[in-house]
Tab-separated table of C-alpha atoms in Angstrom:
chain	number	residue	atom	x	y	z
A	1	MET	CA	-12.739	11.848	-10.280
A	2	GLU	CA	-11.307	15.142	-11.053
A	3	LEU	CA	-9.932	17.337	-8.329
A	4	GLY	CA	-9.463	21.040	-8.836
A	5	SER	CA	-7.234	23.401	-6.880
A	6	ILE	CA	-7.912	22.806	-3.081
A	7	LEU	CA	-6.460	26.162	-2.011
A	8	GLN	CA	-8.672	27.788	-4.657
A	9	PHE	CA	-11.772	25.871	-3.190
A	10	LEU	CA	-10.994	26.938	0.274
A	11	GLU	CA	-10.586	30.598	-0.597
A	12	ASN	CA	-13.409	32.658	0.727
A	13	LYS	CA	-15.361	29.624	2.188
A	14	SER	CA	-17.017	29.320	5.570
A	15	ILE	CA	-16.575	25.992	7.314
A	16	LEU	CA	-18.481	24.697	10.430
A	17	ILE	CA	-16.393	22.152	12.525
A	18	THR	CA	-18.034	20.336	15.393
A	19	GLY	CA	-16.166	18.836	18.249
A	20	ALA	CA	-13.622	21.808	17.803
A	21	THR	CA	-11.590	20.967	20.887
A	22	GLY	CA	-10.943	17.402	19.749
A	23	PHE	CA	-7.554	16.021	18.501
A	24	LEU	CA	-8.239	16.002	14.845
A	25	ALA	CA	-10.368	19.121	14.894
A	26	LYS	CA	-7.444	21.137	16.163
A	27	ILE	CA	-5.216	19.851	13.531
A	28	LEU	CA	-7.833	20.709	10.840
A	29	VAL	CA	-8.259	24.168	12.155
A	30	GLU	CA	-4.472	24.915	12.170
A	31	LYS	CA	-3.928	23.249	8.621
A	32	VAL	CA	-6.686	25.271	7.039
A	33	LEU	CA	-5.675	28.711	8.673
A	34	ARG	CA	-2.088	28.159	7.716
A	35	VAL	CA	-2.517	27.098	4.071
A	36	GLN	CA	-5.428	29.206	3.138
A	37	PRO	CA	-5.456	32.698	5.076
A	38	ASN	CA	-7.922	33.919	2.791
A	39	LEU	CA	-10.570	31.499	4.068
A	40	LYS	CA	-13.715	33.360	4.896
A	41	LYS	CA	-14.650	31.957	8.298
A	42	LEU	CA	-14.259	28.950	10.567
A	43	TYR	CA	-17.280	28.455	12.770
A	44	LEU	CA	-16.124	26.313	15.698
A	45	LEU	CA	-18.796	24.473	17.644
A	46	LEU	CA	-17.804	23.499	21.216
A	47	ARG	CA	-19.577	22.868	24.455
A	48	ALA	CA	-19.862	26.070	26.578
A	49	LYS	CA	-22.601	27.682	28.386
A	50	ASP	CA	-21.960	31.050	26.575
A	51	ALA	CA	-19.779	32.880	24.132
A	52	LYS	CA	-17.340	34.020	26.867
A	53	SER	CA	-16.842	30.457	28.139
A	54	ALA	CA	-16.399	29.264	24.359
A	55	THR	CA	-13.820	31.954	23.726
A	56	HIS	CA	-11.910	30.866	26.819
A	57	ARG	CA	-11.889	27.394	25.533
A	58	LEU	CA	-10.718	28.561	22.168
A	59	ASN	CA	-7.676	30.428	23.554
A	60	ASN	CA	-6.717	27.721	26.045
A	61	GLU	CA	-7.694	24.509	24.506
A	62	ILE	CA	-6.999	25.136	20.817
A	63	ILE	CA	-4.897	28.356	19.841
A	64	GLY	CA	-2.865	28.126	23.052
A	65	LYS	CA	-1.586	24.570	22.069
A	66	ASP	CA	1.920	24.125	20.846
A	67	LEU	CA	0.359	22.774	17.581
A	68	PHE	CA	-0.169	26.430	16.551
A	69	ARG	CA	3.367	27.463	17.113
A	70	VAL	CA	4.073	27.419	13.255
A	71	LEU	CA	1.122	29.738	12.714
A	72	LYS	CA	2.269	31.836	15.376
A	73	GLU	CA	5.814	32.227	13.990
A	74	LYS	CA	4.245	32.973	10.576
A	75	LEU	CA	1.833	35.665	11.830
A	76	GLY	CA	3.755	37.070	14.875
A	77	THR	CA	1.904	39.975	16.363
A	78	ASN	CA	-0.990	39.625	13.887
A	79	LEU	CA	-2.073	36.327	15.274
A	80	ASN	CA	-4.876	37.700	17.585
A	81	SER	CA	-6.338	39.870	15.052
A	82	PHE	CA	-6.234	37.064	12.372
A	83	VAL	CA	-7.930	34.712	14.771
A	84	SER	CA	-10.546	37.261	15.794
A	85	GLU	CA	-11.286	37.788	11.988
A	86	LYS	CA	-11.287	34.294	10.757
A	87	ILE	CA	-12.851	32.253	13.796
A	88	THR	CA	-16.199	32.566	15.334
A	89	VAL	CA	-16.803	30.384	18.382
A	90	VAL	CA	-20.267	28.710	18.489
A	91	PRO	CA	-21.466	27.405	22.011
A	92	GLY	CA	-23.664	24.349	21.401
A	93	ASP	CA	-24.149	20.751	21.779
A	94	ILE	CA	-24.580	18.216	18.877
A	95	SER	CA	-26.745	15.932	21.099
A	96	LEU	CA	-29.544	18.443	20.734
A	97	GLU	CA	-31.735	19.680	17.925
A	98	ASP	CA	-30.344	22.828	15.963
A	99	LEU	CA	-27.072	21.742	17.733
A	100	GLY	CA	-28.143	23.430	20.755
A	101	LEU	CA	-27.505	26.995	19.426
A	102	LYS	CA	-29.262	29.592	21.754
A	103	ASP	CA	-27.964	32.582	19.818
A	104	SER	CA	-30.664	33.093	17.015
A	105	ILE	CA	-28.776	35.605	15.136
A	106	LEU	CA	-25.586	33.482	15.103
A	107	ARG	CA	-27.546	30.505	13.996
A	108	GLU	CA	-29.165	32.329	11.087
A	109	GLU	CA	-25.680	33.614	10.177
A	110	ILE	CA	-24.375	30.048	9.927
A	111	LEU	CA	-27.337	28.656	8.094
A	112	ASN	CA	-26.931	31.434	5.434
A	113	GLN	CA	-23.202	31.354	5.212
A	114	VAL	CA	-21.508	27.968	5.692
A	115	ASP	CA	-20.368	26.105	2.664
A	116	VAL	CA	-18.890	22.961	4.403
A	117	ILE	CA	-19.704	21.142	7.613
A	118	VAL	CA	-17.076	18.664	9.286
A	119	ASN	CA	-18.600	16.538	11.898
A	120	LEU	CA	-15.713	15.543	14.306
A	121	ALA	CA	-17.844	15.724	17.591
A	122	ALA	CA	-17.955	12.228	19.469
A	123	THR	CA	-17.087	10.496	22.396
A	124	THR	CA	-14.198	7.935	21.710
A	125	ASN	CA	-14.298	6.349	25.087
A	126	PHE	CA	-14.763	2.606	24.554
A	127	ASP	CA	-16.454	2.415	28.081
A	128	GLU	CA	-18.753	5.283	27.739
A	129	ARG	CA	-22.180	5.517	29.424
A	130	TYR	CA	-24.668	4.484	26.919
A	131	ASP	CA	-26.945	7.508	27.064
A	132	VAL	CA	-24.036	9.826	26.535
A	133	ALA	CA	-22.494	7.864	23.639
A	134	LEU	CA	-26.050	7.584	22.028
A	135	GLY	CA	-26.429	11.306	22.392
A	136	LEU	CA	-23.135	12.252	20.592
A	137	ASN	CA	-22.231	9.400	18.297
A	138	THR	CA	-25.684	8.289	17.255
A	139	PHE	CA	-28.199	11.155	17.482
A	140	GLY	CA	-25.353	13.941	17.276
A	141	ALA	CA	-24.905	12.568	13.755
A	142	LYS	CA	-28.557	12.957	12.990
A	143	TYR	CA	-28.874	16.468	14.389
A	144	VAL	CA	-25.712	17.590	12.299
A	145	LEU	CA	-27.438	16.201	9.203
A	146	ASN	CA	-30.672	17.849	9.996
A	147	PHE	CA	-28.769	21.039	10.543
A	148	ALA	CA	-26.888	20.637	7.263
A	149	LYS	CA	-30.153	20.254	5.353
A	150	LYS	CA	-31.181	23.702	6.328
A	151	CYS	CA	-27.809	25.476	5.259
A	152	VAL	CA	-28.647	27.198	2.041
A	153	ARG	CA	-25.203	27.327	0.742
A	154	LEU	CA	-23.991	24.094	1.901
A	155	LYS	CA	-21.764	21.981	-0.643
A	156	VAL	CA	-20.862	18.897	1.355
A	157	LEU	CA	-21.013	17.514	4.953
A	158	ILE	CA	-18.018	15.252	6.076
A	159	HIS	CA	-18.985	12.972	8.794
A	160	VAL	CA	-15.886	11.387	10.562
A	161	SER	CA	-16.691	7.802	11.829
A	162	THR	CA	-14.213	5.041	12.667
A	163	ALA	CA	-13.164	1.968	10.622
A	164	TYR	CA	-13.923	-0.242	13.658
A	165	VAL	CA	-17.699	0.045	13.157
A	166	SER	CA	-16.692	-3.281	11.477
A	167	GLY	CA	-16.620	-4.931	14.932
A	168	GLU	CA	-14.526	-7.987	15.292
A	169	ARG	CA	-14.852	-8.997	11.488
A	170	GLY	CA	-11.780	-10.690	9.985
A	171	GLY	CA	-10.514	-10.703	6.176
A	172	LEU	CA	-11.046	-7.728	3.882
A	173	ILE	CA	-13.332	-5.066	5.245
A	174	LEU	CA	-15.077	-3.224	2.395
A	175	GLU	CA	-16.033	0.477	2.428
A	176	SER	CA	-19.570	-0.421	2.381
A	177	PRO	CA	-22.336	1.327	4.240
A	178	TYR	CA	-24.685	-0.068	6.975
A	179	GLY	CA	-28.360	-0.220	6.187
A	180	MET	CA	-30.925	0.818	9.045
A	181	SER	CA	-31.220	-2.015	11.597
A	182	GLU	CA	-28.362	-4.061	10.187
A	183	THR	CA	-26.367	-6.001	12.718
A	184	LEU	CA	-23.065	-7.805	12.787
A	185	ASN	CA	-24.348	-11.097	14.210
A	186	GLY	CA	-27.627	-11.188	12.277
A	187	THR	CA	-29.675	-10.653	15.367
A	188	LEU	CA	-33.090	-8.949	14.450
A	189	GLY	CA	-34.872	-6.192	16.142
A	190	LEU	CA	-32.371	-3.247	16.298
A	191	ASP	CA	-34.280	-0.055	16.367
A	192	ILE	CA	-32.387	3.151	17.027
A	193	GLU	CA	-35.253	4.957	18.620
A	194	THR	CA	-35.921	2.038	20.719
A	195	GLU	CA	-32.310	2.126	21.994
A	196	LYS	CA	-32.823	5.711	22.919
A	197	ARG	CA	-35.914	4.980	24.890
A	198	LEU	CA	-34.360	2.015	26.614
A	199	ALA	CA	-31.407	4.080	27.705
A	200	GLU	CA	-33.679	6.898	29.044
A	201	GLU	CA	-35.910	4.381	31.001
A	202	LYS	CA	-32.799	2.811	32.610
A	203	VAL	CA	-31.575	6.075	33.836
A	204	ASN	CA	-35.032	7.159	35.089
A	205	ASP	CA	-35.443	3.835	36.835
A	206	LEU	CA	-32.029	4.051	38.447
A	207	ARG	CA	-32.832	7.466	39.728
A	208	ALA	CA	-36.280	6.429	40.940
A	209	LYS	CA	-34.450	3.724	43.066
A	210	GLY	CA	-32.136	6.319	44.672
A	211	ALA	CA	-28.937	5.378	42.960
A	212	THR	CA	-26.129	7.746	43.140
A	213	GLU	CA	-24.589	9.468	40.127
A	214	GLU	CA	-21.576	7.159	40.200
A	215	GLU	CA	-23.846	4.033	40.436
A	216	ILE	CA	-25.791	5.302	37.415
A	217	THR	CA	-22.586	5.889	35.464
A	218	SER	CA	-21.411	2.393	36.182
A	219	ALA	CA	-24.799	0.819	35.387
A	220	MET	CA	-25.038	2.705	32.131
A	221	LYS	CA	-21.611	1.702	31.112
A	222	ASP	CA	-22.527	-1.855	31.573
A	223	PHE	CA	-25.958	-1.505	29.721
A	224	GLY	CA	-24.073	-0.049	26.763
A	225	LEU	CA	-21.693	-3.044	26.469
A	226	GLU	CA	-24.687	-5.369	26.960
A	227	ARG	CA	-26.717	-3.676	24.061
A	228	ALA	CA	-23.601	-3.591	21.755
A	229	ARG	CA	-22.910	-7.289	22.362
A	230	MET	CA	-26.276	-8.260	21.790
A	231	TYR	CA	-26.119	-7.125	18.179
A	232	GLY	CA	-22.468	-8.176	17.519
A	233	TRP	CA	-20.345	-5.008	18.278
A	234	PRO	CA	-17.635	-5.252	20.824
A	235	ASN	CA	-18.152	-2.061	22.728
A	236	THR	CA	-20.540	0.895	23.079
A	237	TYR	CA	-18.268	3.357	21.147
A	238	VAL	CA	-18.335	1.381	17.815
A	239	PHE	CA	-21.949	0.429	18.247
A	240	THR	CA	-22.995	4.024	18.647
A	241	LYS	CA	-20.960	5.223	15.752
A	242	ALA	CA	-22.229	2.387	13.509
A	243	MET	CA	-25.957	3.698	14.491
A	244	GLY	CA	-24.972	7.222	13.646
A	245	GLU	CA	-23.618	5.995	10.084
A	246	MET	CA	-27.098	4.161	9.761
A	247	LEU	CA	-29.086	7.394	10.419
A	248	ILE	CA	-26.994	9.464	7.973
A	249	GLY	CA	-27.518	6.916	5.234
A	250	HIS	CA	-31.069	6.702	5.781
A	251	LEU	CA	-31.909	10.369	6.238
A	252	LYS	CA	-29.349	12.090	3.869
A	253	GLU	CA	-31.749	12.382	0.783
A	254	ASN	CA	-30.013	14.400	-1.830
A	255	GLU	CA	-27.476	16.006	0.468
A	256	SER	CA	-23.793	15.591	-0.610
A	257	VAL	CA	-22.498	13.534	2.534
A	258	VAL	CA	-19.130	11.897	2.816
A	259	ILE	CA	-18.460	9.232	5.588
A	260	LEU	CA	-14.831	8.934	6.423
A	261	ARG	CA	-13.527	6.197	8.599
A	262	PRO	CA	-9.969	6.477	10.055
A	263	THR	CA	-8.362	3.602	11.571
A	264	ILE	CA	-5.916	4.085	14.793
A	265	VAL	CA	-4.998	7.703	14.679
A	266	THR	CA	-1.449	8.563	15.878
A	267	SER	CA	0.765	11.672	16.024
A	268	THR	CA	1.388	14.029	13.114
A	269	PHE	CA	3.768	12.724	10.436
A	270	LYS	CA	4.808	16.093	8.925
A	271	GLU	CA	2.336	19.005	9.521
A	272	PRO	CA	2.543	21.387	10.940
A	273	PHE	CA	5.613	19.497	12.398
A	274	PRO	CA	6.237	15.953	13.087
A	275	GLY	CA	5.186	14.126	16.401
A	276	TRP	CA	2.429	16.318	17.864
A	277	VAL	CA	-0.065	14.235	19.866
A	278	GLU	CA	-2.606	15.118	22.661
A	279	GLY	CA	-3.739	12.663	25.301
A	280	ILE	CA	-3.248	8.996	25.576
A	281	ARG	CA	-4.677	7.602	22.408
A	282	THR	CA	-5.166	3.961	21.956
A	283	ILE	CA	-1.789	2.368	21.540
A	284	ASP	CA	-0.157	5.087	23.384
A	285	SER	CA	-1.427	3.612	26.538
A	286	LEU	CA	0.810	0.658	25.939
A	287	ALA	CA	3.698	2.791	25.051
A	288	VAL	CA	3.409	4.833	28.332
A	289	GLY	CA	2.955	1.904	30.510
A	290	TYR	CA	5.875	-0.143	28.979
A	291	GLY	CA	8.224	3.078	29.035
A	292	LYS	CA	7.519	3.617	32.658
A	293	GLY	CA	8.218	-0.098	33.452
A	294	LYS	CA	4.474	-0.756	34.388
A	295	LEU	CA	3.641	-3.041	31.565
A	296	THR	CA	5.960	-6.132	31.336
A	297	PHE	CA	3.809	-8.313	29.060
A	298	PHE	CA	2.094	-7.881	25.634
A	299	LEU	CA	-1.116	-9.585	24.921
A	300	GLY	CA	-2.098	-10.086	21.301
A	301	ASP	CA	-1.369	-11.761	17.933
A	302	LEU	CA	2.113	-10.589	17.046
A	303	GLN	CA	1.585	-11.338	13.319
A	304	ALA	CA	-1.761	-9.435	13.204
A	305	ALA	CA	-1.765	-6.123	11.091
A	306	LEU	CA	-1.910	-2.935	13.314
A	307	ASP	CA	-3.682	-0.288	11.317
A	308	LEU	CA	-2.233	3.024	12.164
A	309	ILE	CA	-2.486	6.367	10.231
A	310	PRO	CA	-1.000	9.656	11.292
A	311	ALA	CA	-3.486	12.444	12.379
A	312	ASP	CA	-2.346	14.897	9.642
A	313	PHE	CA	-2.942	12.285	6.900
A	314	VAL	CA	-6.557	12.037	8.222
A	315	VAL	CA	-6.997	15.829	8.214
A	316	ASN	CA	-5.651	15.921	4.594
A	317	SER	CA	-8.123	13.341	3.520
A	318	ILE	CA	-11.031	15.300	5.115
A	319	ILE	CA	-10.012	18.470	3.083
A	320	VAL	CA	-9.542	16.564	-0.141
A	321	ALA	CA	-12.695	14.691	0.120
A	322	MET	CA	-14.649	17.895	0.782
A	323	VAL	CA	-13.206	19.432	-2.447
A	324	ALA	CA	-13.952	16.154	-4.358
A	325	HIS	CA	-17.603	15.838	-3.358
A	326	ALA	CA	-18.735	19.518	-3.207
A	327	ASN	CA	-22.123	19.717	-4.750
A	328	GLN	CA	-22.100	16.091	-5.877
A	329	PRO	CA	-24.385	13.872	-4.001
A	330	SER	CA	-22.982	10.350	-3.378
A	331	ASP	CA	-22.919	7.329	-0.969
A	332	VAL	CA	-19.118	7.230	-0.827
A	333	ILE	CA	-17.301	5.939	2.271
A	334	TYR	CA	-13.523	6.247	2.626
A	335	GLN	CA	-11.660	4.089	4.957
A	336	VAL	CA	-8.430	5.975	5.751
A	337	GLY	CA	-5.730	3.559	6.982
A	338	SER	CA	-2.606	1.610	6.126
A	339	SER	CA	-3.378	-2.091	6.548
A	340	ALA	CA	-4.148	-2.577	2.852
A	341	SER	CA	-1.068	-0.871	1.338
A	342	ASN	CA	1.643	-0.479	4.056
A	343	PRO	CA	0.710	-2.583	6.972
A	344	MET	CA	2.527	-2.513	10.293
A	345	ARG	CA	2.262	-5.594	12.598
A	346	ASN	CA	2.135	-5.964	16.379
A	347	VAL	CA	5.549	-7.454	16.566
A	348	ASP	CA	6.674	-4.295	15.033
A	349	LEU	CA	5.192	-2.201	17.939
A	350	GLN	CA	6.825	-4.398	20.450
A	351	ASP	CA	10.342	-4.106	18.766
A	352	PHE	CA	10.128	-0.257	18.355
A	353	GLY	CA	9.181	0.288	21.946
A	354	TYR	CA	12.085	-1.924	23.158
A	355	ARG	CA	14.535	-0.255	20.847
A	356	TYR	CA	13.377	3.370	21.742
A	357	PHE	CA	13.192	2.975	25.581
A	358	SER	CA	16.423	1.013	25.695
A	359	GLN	CA	18.225	3.870	24.175
A	360	LYS	CA	16.305	6.670	25.635
A	361	PRO	CA	14.910	5.413	28.860
A	362	TRP	CA	12.297	7.178	30.829
A	363	ILE	CA	13.528	9.154	33.888
A	364	ASN	CA	11.235	8.379	36.876
A	365	LYS	CA	10.337	10.899	39.730
A	366	ASP	CA	13.375	9.762	41.624
A	367	GLY	CA	15.645	10.889	38.622
A	368	LYS	CA	16.545	7.253	37.767
A	369	PRO	CA	16.327	5.750	34.237
A	370	VAL	CA	13.475	2.988	33.956
A	371	LYS	CA	15.229	-0.163	32.507
A	372	VAL	CA	13.007	-1.989	30.182
A	373	THR	CA	13.226	-5.676	28.975
A	374	LYS	CA	11.557	-7.471	26.126
A	375	ALA	CA	7.934	-7.859	26.984
A	376	LEU	CA	6.553	-11.393	27.706
A	377	VAL	CA	4.173	-12.115	24.817
A	378	LEU	CA	0.817	-13.784	25.751
A	379	GLY	CA	-0.578	-14.991	22.502
A	380	ASP	CA	-4.101	-15.766	23.582
A	381	MET	CA	-6.463	-15.156	26.339
A	382	ALA	CA	-5.846	-18.461	28.024
A	383	SER	CA	-2.189	-17.373	28.613
A	384	PHE	CA	-3.312	-13.964	29.791
A	385	GLU	CA	-5.655	-15.672	32.359
A	386	ARG	CA	-3.054	-17.987	33.617
A	387	TYR	CA	-0.599	-15.141	33.813
A	388	MET	CA	-3.070	-12.918	35.860
A	389	ALA	CA	-3.933	-15.934	38.147
A	390	PHE	CA	-0.341	-16.901	39.244
A	391	ARG	CA	0.957	-13.094	39.321
A	392	TYR	CA	-1.952	-11.316	40.965
A	393	LEU	CA	-5.078	-13.300	41.711
A	394	LEU	CA	-3.290	-15.833	43.971
A	395	LEU	CA	-1.750	-12.873	45.843
A	396	LEU	CA	-5.228	-11.114	46.112
A	397	LYS	CA	-6.777	-14.229	47.522
A	398	GLY	CA	-3.957	-14.571	50.070
A	399	LEU	CA	-4.175	-11.000	51.091
A	400	GLU	CA	-7.968	-11.386	51.474
A	401	VAL	CA	-7.583	-14.190	53.966
A	402	VAL	CA	-4.903	-12.333	55.950
A	403	ASN	CA	-6.993	-9.210	55.919
A	404	VAL	CA	-10.011	-11.100	57.374
A	405	ALA	CA	-7.749	-12.889	59.876
A	406	LEU	CA	-6.229	-9.761	61.116
A	407	CYS	CA	-9.543	-7.786	61.388
A	408	LYS	CA	-9.224	-6.048	58.102
A	409	TYR	CA	-5.846	-4.417	59.062
A	410	PHE	CA	-4.727	-4.656	55.348
A	411	GLN	CA	-8.187	-3.438	54.113
A	412	GLY	CA	-6.761	-0.388	52.106
A	413	THR	CA	-4.087	-2.538	50.396
A	414	TYR	CA	-6.445	-5.337	49.633
A	415	LEU	CA	-9.037	-2.876	48.072
A	416	ASP	CA	-6.466	-1.067	46.094
A	417	LEU	CA	-4.991	-4.241	44.578
A	418	ARG	CA	-8.526	-5.582	43.689
A	419	ARG	CA	-9.403	-2.298	42.118
A	420	LYS	CA	-6.196	-2.310	40.015
A	421	ILE	CA	-6.843	-6.025	39.053
A	422	ASN	CA	-10.511	-5.216	38.073
A	423	PHE	CA	-9.356	-2.172	36.092
A	424	VAL	CA	-6.989	-4.316	34.120
A	425	MET	CA	-9.293	-7.027	33.479
A	426	ARG	CA	-11.984	-4.378	32.179
A	427	LEU	CA	-9.551	-2.712	29.937
A	428	VAL	CA	-8.503	-6.144	28.383
A	429	GLU	CA	-12.153	-6.949	27.886
A	430	LEU	CA	-12.660	-3.755	26.027
A	431	TYR	CA	-9.593	-3.899	23.962
A	432	LYS	CA	-9.581	-7.691	23.309
A	433	PRO	CA	-11.052	-7.454	20.035
A	434	TYR	CA	-8.325	-5.170	18.629
A	435	LEU	CA	-5.481	-7.009	20.314
A	436	PHE	CA	-6.490	-10.123	18.198
A	437	PHE	CA	-8.072	-8.207	15.196
A	438	GLY	CA	-7.750	-10.163	12.030
A	439	GLY	CA	-9.054	-7.671	9.549
A	440	ILE	CA	-7.708	-5.694	6.522
A	441	PHE	CA	-9.524	-2.420	5.815
A	442	ASP	CA	-10.118	-2.172	2.014
A	443	ASP	CA	-9.205	1.361	0.639
A	444	MET	CA	-9.940	1.274	-2.959
A	445	ASN	CA	-12.259	4.363	-2.647
A	446	THR	CA	-9.580	6.092	-0.730
A	447	GLU	CA	-7.051	5.043	-3.198
A	448	ARG	CA	-9.198	6.707	-6.021
A	449	LEU	CA	-9.001	9.865	-3.944
A	450	ARG	CA	-5.421	9.705	-3.525
A	451	MET	CA	-4.917	9.233	-7.320
A	452	ALA	CA	-7.123	12.306	-8.012
A	453	LEU	CA	-4.823	14.308	-5.598
A	454	ARG	CA	-1.687	13.043	-7.346
A	455	GLU	CA	-3.015	13.834	-10.865
A	456	SER	CA	-4.068	17.250	-9.452
A	457	GLY	CA	-0.338	18.327	-9.510
A	458	ALA	CA	1.264	21.070	-7.490
A	459	GLU	CA	-0.861	20.655	-4.342
A	460	ALA	CA	-0.349	16.815	-4.169
A	461	ASP	CA	2.455	17.115	-1.584
A	462	LEU	CA	0.690	19.665	0.606
A	463	PHE	CA	-2.266	17.399	1.182
A	464	CYS	CA	-0.604	13.945	1.004
A	465	PHE	CA	-2.359	11.167	2.806
A	466	ASP	CA	-0.739	8.110	1.221
A	467	PRO	CA	0.568	5.553	3.913
A	468	LYS	CA	2.991	4.126	1.436
A	469	CYS	CA	5.371	7.046	2.094
A	470	ILE	CA	5.807	5.948	5.792
A	471	LYS	CA	8.768	3.949	7.004
A	472	TRP	CA	7.329	2.686	10.279
A	473	ASP	CA	10.596	2.201	12.073
A	474	GLU	CA	11.691	5.698	11.239
A	475	TYR	CA	8.303	7.169	12.271
A	476	PHE	CA	8.125	5.300	15.623
A	477	LEU	CA	11.750	5.867	16.621
A	478	ASN	CA	12.161	9.386	15.349
A	479	ILE	CA	8.678	11.044	15.435
A	480	HIS	CA	5.960	9.228	17.247
A	481	LEU	CA	7.518	7.883	20.321
A	482	PRO	CA	9.503	11.110	20.943
A	483	GLY	CA	6.197	12.948	20.576
A	484	ILE	CA	4.608	10.669	23.078
A	485	VAL	CA	7.369	11.380	25.523
A	486	LYS	CA	7.253	15.068	24.889
A	487	TYR	CA	3.401	15.688	25.002
A	488	VAL	CA	1.949	12.660	26.882
A	489	PHE	CA	4.295	11.358	29.687
A	490	LYS	CA	3.798	12.955	33.018
């Protein structure tokens, strides 16, 4: 694999990015604008009713973020004119044909001008409504591909999936595609169009019975889990992402398409500056709960590999992949993670959290530091269930008896405790496959891409995504956890 100049490739190119307000998409937008100001155009597809609303979202949810401070310092007063020249907001919806583009003139402009499409639009909620997840993660992938086929100058489509389409599989997980109707447990009969019809029928049936929107949402979340587990996937998110990959593989024909599967994405390692993060991401919910003194136990296999990859590394891999595969049809899949070449383990996460919050405790709303202790380790589900029973379920049962005896005097307290316990049990049920995950993600394809980057010379450092350069203790103690405290703790 030969790789020419990445900066030269980006010059005078037009790129369409879907899911533009998402975490990775913002970092991609910032990187491209900063390193190649001679880019022709970034078309940013985002959900909005019209151009005015889309522009408002651009200014508030993308350019207005602290992420762009390096670019702002670089451009100064020229920032607004630069953004106006380089960025075109595109109100749309990938769950619709033609990406829901209502402006026919803008649609034709994109179809005639765009060189690269990066599909980052998705719902990453493990507990999403099935109809919503199907629309974005499965059929959204199909509609983006259909749109890509109409783009007369398109050189490559990058579809960003997730490494966890592998489900709960252990051992070495290869960078291999899914065939249509392939399932993880061997169950026959998976048909993607049927899944869409079943979801629509379920919603219509619930509405016909007079269900509220809240009841419909709850039922559709349960329905998604039921369908996912029927075919061997642990949750709606990875099931619908896997079906999206199936559709792309089946329908891509001679298009140049790259499927990129990141593992657990964390804060930026280096660019535009270390430690930028947005929202409570997968493992960060543990850090937030622990640092605030609300999480006193750790559930999981301490020796299992925890596959993390900084967000700027993922963005660099996207950019390098688009250059490597421009105008070259292929079936390549890249798993972008660290477990094969520089694994971190769950025990490290526990250790880093204790070391950081012991030295720099969180200050609560009363102005007092929260003291943390080493978390109790629950190494299997049986231990967790015993812990919950003795710590909370007996209390809940006792409160229920007293509440009934006193004519529901403690009804509010009882319902609140029951809601919290149900919430924790639901979270554990959703995240259990990852707390005890035994897989290692093969990255031989990704390593070949990294080798091509290293051999390309001068730009290797600018677009580095090699996890071997990460010292996990330094990253967590000096970059990631400080970033979580700064951008996520409230």
